[in-house]
Amino acid sequence: MRRMILLVITLTLSLSLFAGRSEARSPEANLTVVFWEDGFPAADTAAPARAELTALLPGAKFAAAGELAPALSNKETRLLVLPFGSAFPEEQWDAILGFLDGGGNLLVLGGKPFARPAYRDGNAWKLRPERLAFAMKLFINDFQETPGSRGLDFQNNPDTAPLELPKFSWSRAFSLIIRLSAEDLYSRQASFGGLDARLAA
């Protein structure tokens, strides 16, 4: 499998990370690119605030749709942040997929990654109906909607969580159904995939 999912947390906050780029880099060469367009629609999450993203991701480069492809082709770019939930710029899909195929990291805030392509209609952005075609290419297309956090207390898992997240509440969540393969191991059975598959969460 050419991509390994390291972590997926899909609540109002949704994280999707893939194995880092294979070539050696210095610690300083860790450029974060945040896709940002004023007026871009959010889907399945609250609209993000640029000031909050700037505070949370100091030093990150904010890139509009037309700037995304060259930003992702920069060898110093390690992380792409899509802050609009399920929505993403459809015309930049090839650049995003190429970045992820090359081992780039992805952070999606809210919703179901790549479920709602957005396109320009004149000066306005519009959302297409939900579709699975884009997420299927990344094996992250199956989600189960789960209840909110009322009556629950969020806790970090000290054994597995690579990030220390602050406590937060949520009203709607999507839990990713992990599939390690889409190919049959045996022709008369289901898609078990390779026997040496491993998932670290």
Short mmCIF file of C-alpha atoms in Angstrom, two decimals:
data_model
loop_
_atom_site.label_atom_id
_atom_site.label_comp_id
_atom_site.label_asym_id
_atom_site.label_seq_id
_atom_site.Cartn_x
_atom_site.Cartn_y
_atom_site.Cartn_z
CA MET A 1 0.00 0.00 0.00
CA ARG A 2 1.56 3.29 -1.06
CA ARG A 3 0.12 5.35 1.80
CA MET A 4 -0.04 4.55 5.50
CA ILE A 5 -2.59 6.36 7.60
CA LEU A 6 -0.99 7.27 10.92
CA LEU A 7 -3.89 9.01 12.58
CA VAL A 8 -7.44 9.95 11.81
CA ILE A 9 -9.59 11.76 14.34
CA THR A 10 -12.88 12.95 12.89
CA LEU A 11 -14.99 15.02 15.21
CA THR A 12 -15.70 18.68 14.69
CA LEU A 13 -11.93 18.50 14.54
CA SER A 14 -10.74 15.99 11.93
CA LEU A 15 -7.13 15.01 11.43
CA SER A 16 -5.74 12.92 8.59
CA LEU A 17 -2.02 12.35 8.50
CA PHE A 18 0.00 10.31 6.05
CA ALA A 19 3.60 9.10 6.28
CA GLY A 20 6.11 11.92 5.77
CA ARG A 21 8.12 12.42 2.59
CA SER A 22 10.86 9.89 2.11
CA GLU A 23 13.77 12.16 1.24
CA ALA A 24 16.03 13.37 4.04
CA ARG A 25 15.32 16.89 5.30
CA SER A 26 16.68 19.25 7.87
CA PRO A 27 14.38 20.00 10.83
CA GLU A 28 13.98 23.56 9.57
CA ALA A 29 12.55 22.43 6.22
CA ASN A 30 9.05 21.75 7.52
CA LEU A 31 6.85 24.21 5.68
CA THR A 32 3.13 24.13 6.50
CA VAL A 33 0.72 25.30 3.80
CA VAL A 34 -2.81 26.34 4.76
CA PHE A 35 -5.37 26.57 1.97
CA TRP A 36 -7.31 29.79 2.44
CA GLU A 37 -9.80 31.66 0.28
CA ASP A 38 -12.07 34.39 1.62
CA GLY A 39 -15.65 33.30 1.03
CA PHE A 40 -14.76 29.62 0.60
CA PRO A 41 -17.64 27.49 1.90
CA ALA A 42 -17.21 25.20 4.90
CA ALA A 43 -19.04 21.87 4.95
CA ASP A 44 -19.90 19.67 7.95
CA THR A 45 -18.05 22.01 10.29
CA ALA A 46 -18.06 25.58 11.55
CA ALA A 47 -16.48 28.20 9.32
CA PRO A 48 -12.80 28.66 10.25
CA ALA A 49 -11.27 31.96 11.34
CA ARG A 50 -7.97 32.95 9.76
CA ALA A 51 -6.79 34.72 12.93
CA GLU A 52 -7.21 31.49 14.93
CA LEU A 53 -5.37 29.45 12.31
CA THR A 54 -2.53 31.97 12.28
CA ALA A 55 -2.23 31.69 16.05
CA LEU A 56 -2.39 27.87 16.01
CA LEU A 57 0.02 27.47 13.09
CA PRO A 58 2.70 30.15 13.46
CA GLY A 59 4.95 30.39 10.43
CA ALA A 60 2.48 28.64 8.13
CA LYS A 61 2.08 29.88 4.55
CA PHE A 62 -1.51 30.71 3.56
CA ALA A 63 -2.18 29.87 -0.09
CA ALA A 64 -5.19 30.68 -2.25
CA ALA A 65 -6.46 28.16 -4.80
CA GLY A 66 -4.25 29.48 -7.58
CA GLU A 67 -1.19 29.35 -5.33
CA LEU A 68 -1.75 25.84 -4.01
CA ALA A 69 -0.07 23.80 -6.77
CA PRO A 70 3.28 25.66 -6.66
CA ALA A 71 3.20 25.67 -2.86
CA LEU A 72 2.68 21.90 -2.73
CA SER A 73 5.39 21.26 -5.31
CA ASN A 74 7.91 23.00 -3.03
CA LYS A 75 10.11 20.23 -1.60
CA GLU A 76 10.14 21.96 1.77
CA THR A 77 6.37 21.62 2.15
CA ARG A 78 5.59 18.89 4.64
CA LEU A 79 1.98 19.59 5.69
CA LEU A 80 -1.16 20.75 3.91
CA VAL A 81 -3.98 22.08 6.10
CA LEU A 82 -7.54 22.13 4.73
CA PRO A 83 -9.60 24.07 7.30
CA PHE A 84 -13.03 24.01 5.62
CA GLY A 85 -14.21 20.57 6.76
CA SER A 86 -15.47 18.33 3.98
CA ALA A 87 -14.98 21.07 1.36
CA PHE A 88 -11.88 21.37 -0.81
CA PRO A 89 -11.00 23.16 -4.09
CA GLU A 90 -11.85 20.70 -6.86
CA GLU A 91 -9.52 22.20 -9.47
CA GLN A 92 -6.55 21.65 -7.16
CA TRP A 93 -7.27 17.96 -6.61
CA ASP A 94 -4.46 16.75 -8.89
CA ALA A 95 -1.93 18.92 -7.04
CA ILE A 96 -3.21 17.71 -3.66
CA LEU A 97 -3.18 14.07 -4.73
CA GLY A 98 0.32 14.41 -6.14
CA PHE A 99 1.51 15.93 -2.86
CA LEU A 100 -0.01 13.07 -0.84
CA ASP A 101 1.25 10.42 -3.26
CA GLY A 102 4.73 11.84 -2.71
CA GLY A 103 4.34 11.28 1.04
CA GLY A 104 3.04 14.71 2.04
CA ASN A 105 1.10 15.13 5.29
CA LEU A 106 -2.52 16.25 5.48
CA LEU A 107 -4.52 17.90 8.25
CA VAL A 108 -8.26 18.32 7.65
CA LEU A 109 -10.22 20.33 10.22
CA GLY A 110 -13.78 19.04 10.58
CA GLY A 111 -16.05 16.96 8.39
CA LYS A 112 -15.13 14.10 6.06
CA PRO A 113 -12.00 14.76 3.98
CA PHE A 114 -12.57 15.38 0.26
CA ALA A 115 -16.33 14.70 0.39
CA ARG A 116 -17.54 18.07 -0.99
CA PRO A 117 -15.68 19.45 -4.02
CA ALA A 118 -15.99 23.22 -4.40
CA TYR A 119 -15.82 25.11 -7.69
CA ARG A 120 -15.87 28.73 -8.80
CA ASP A 121 -19.01 30.13 -10.35
CA GLY A 122 -18.01 33.61 -11.41
CA ASN A 123 -16.70 35.29 -8.27
CA ALA A 124 -18.44 32.89 -5.89
CA TRP A 125 -17.54 29.44 -4.61
CA LYS A 126 -20.18 26.70 -4.76
CA LEU A 127 -20.26 23.18 -3.37
CA ARG A 128 -21.05 20.08 -5.37
CA PRO A 129 -23.13 17.28 -3.81
CA GLU A 130 -21.26 14.84 -1.60
CA ARG A 131 -19.29 12.20 -3.49
CA LEU A 132 -16.80 9.47 -2.61
CA ALA A 133 -14.63 9.37 -5.73
CA PHE A 134 -11.87 11.61 -4.36
CA ALA A 135 -11.60 10.07 -0.89
CA MET A 136 -11.64 6.55 -2.34
CA LYS A 137 -8.28 7.23 -3.96
CA LEU A 138 -6.88 7.70 -0.45
CA PHE A 139 -8.78 4.80 1.17
CA ILE A 140 -10.57 7.22 3.54
CA ASN A 141 -14.07 7.09 2.11
CA ASP A 142 -16.03 5.16 4.75
CA PHE A 143 -17.27 7.09 7.77
CA GLN A 144 -19.88 6.40 10.43
CA GLU A 145 -21.66 9.37 11.94
CA THR A 146 -21.41 9.28 15.73
CA PRO A 147 -23.08 11.24 18.57
CA GLY A 148 -21.74 14.44 20.06
CA SER A 149 -19.86 14.83 23.33
CA ARG A 150 -22.73 15.68 25.68
CA GLY A 151 -22.12 13.83 28.93
CA LEU A 152 -18.62 12.79 27.80
CA ASP A 153 -15.16 14.05 28.73
CA PHE A 154 -12.47 14.16 26.03
CA GLN A 155 -9.15 12.64 27.08
CA ASN A 156 -5.88 12.28 25.17
CA ASN A 157 -4.48 8.78 24.82
CA PRO A 158 -0.93 9.10 26.21
CA ASP A 159 0.12 5.80 24.61
CA THR A 160 -0.74 6.59 21.00
CA ALA A 161 -1.63 10.25 20.42
CA PRO A 162 1.20 12.15 18.68
CA LEU A 163 -0.43 15.46 19.56
CA GLU A 164 -1.44 16.96 22.89
CA LEU A 165 -4.92 18.26 22.14
CA PRO A 166 -6.79 20.61 24.49
CA LYS A 167 -10.11 19.38 25.84
CA PHE A 168 -13.02 20.28 23.61
CA SER A 169 -16.66 19.43 23.01
CA TRP A 170 -18.41 18.59 19.76
CA SER A 171 -21.96 18.28 18.49
CA ARG A 172 -21.38 16.00 15.50
CA ALA A 173 -18.65 13.50 14.70
CA PHE A 174 -17.52 11.18 11.92
CA SER A 175 -15.58 8.03 12.76
CA LEU A 176 -13.38 6.66 10.00
CA ILE A 177 -13.81 2.99 9.11
CA ILE A 178 -10.29 1.73 8.47
CA ARG A 179 -9.68 -0.40 5.38
CA LEU A 180 -6.12 -1.49 4.67
CA SER A 181 -6.82 -2.83 1.19
CA ALA A 182 -9.34 -2.86 -1.63
CA GLU A 183 -7.95 -6.07 -3.17
CA ASP A 184 -8.95 -9.67 -2.50
CA LEU A 185 -6.35 -11.87 -0.88
CA TYR A 186 -8.29 -14.97 -1.88
CA SER A 187 -10.77 -14.94 -4.74
CA ARG A 188 -13.60 -16.53 -2.73
CA GLN A 189 -13.30 -14.36 0.36
CA ALA A 190 -13.56 -10.69 1.23
CA SER A 191 -10.86 -8.03 0.79
CA PHE A 192 -8.44 -8.94 3.55
CA GLY A 193 -5.43 -7.32 1.89
CA GLY A 194 -1.81 -8.21 2.59
CA LEU A 195 -1.02 -10.28 5.67
CA ASP A 196 1.76 -7.89 6.66
CA ALA A 197 -0.44 -4.76 6.82
CA ARG A 198 0.00 -2.66 9.96
CA LEU A 199 -1.88 0.35 11.29
CA ALA A 200 -0.51 2.65 13.97
CA ALA A 201 -3.11 4.95 15.51
#
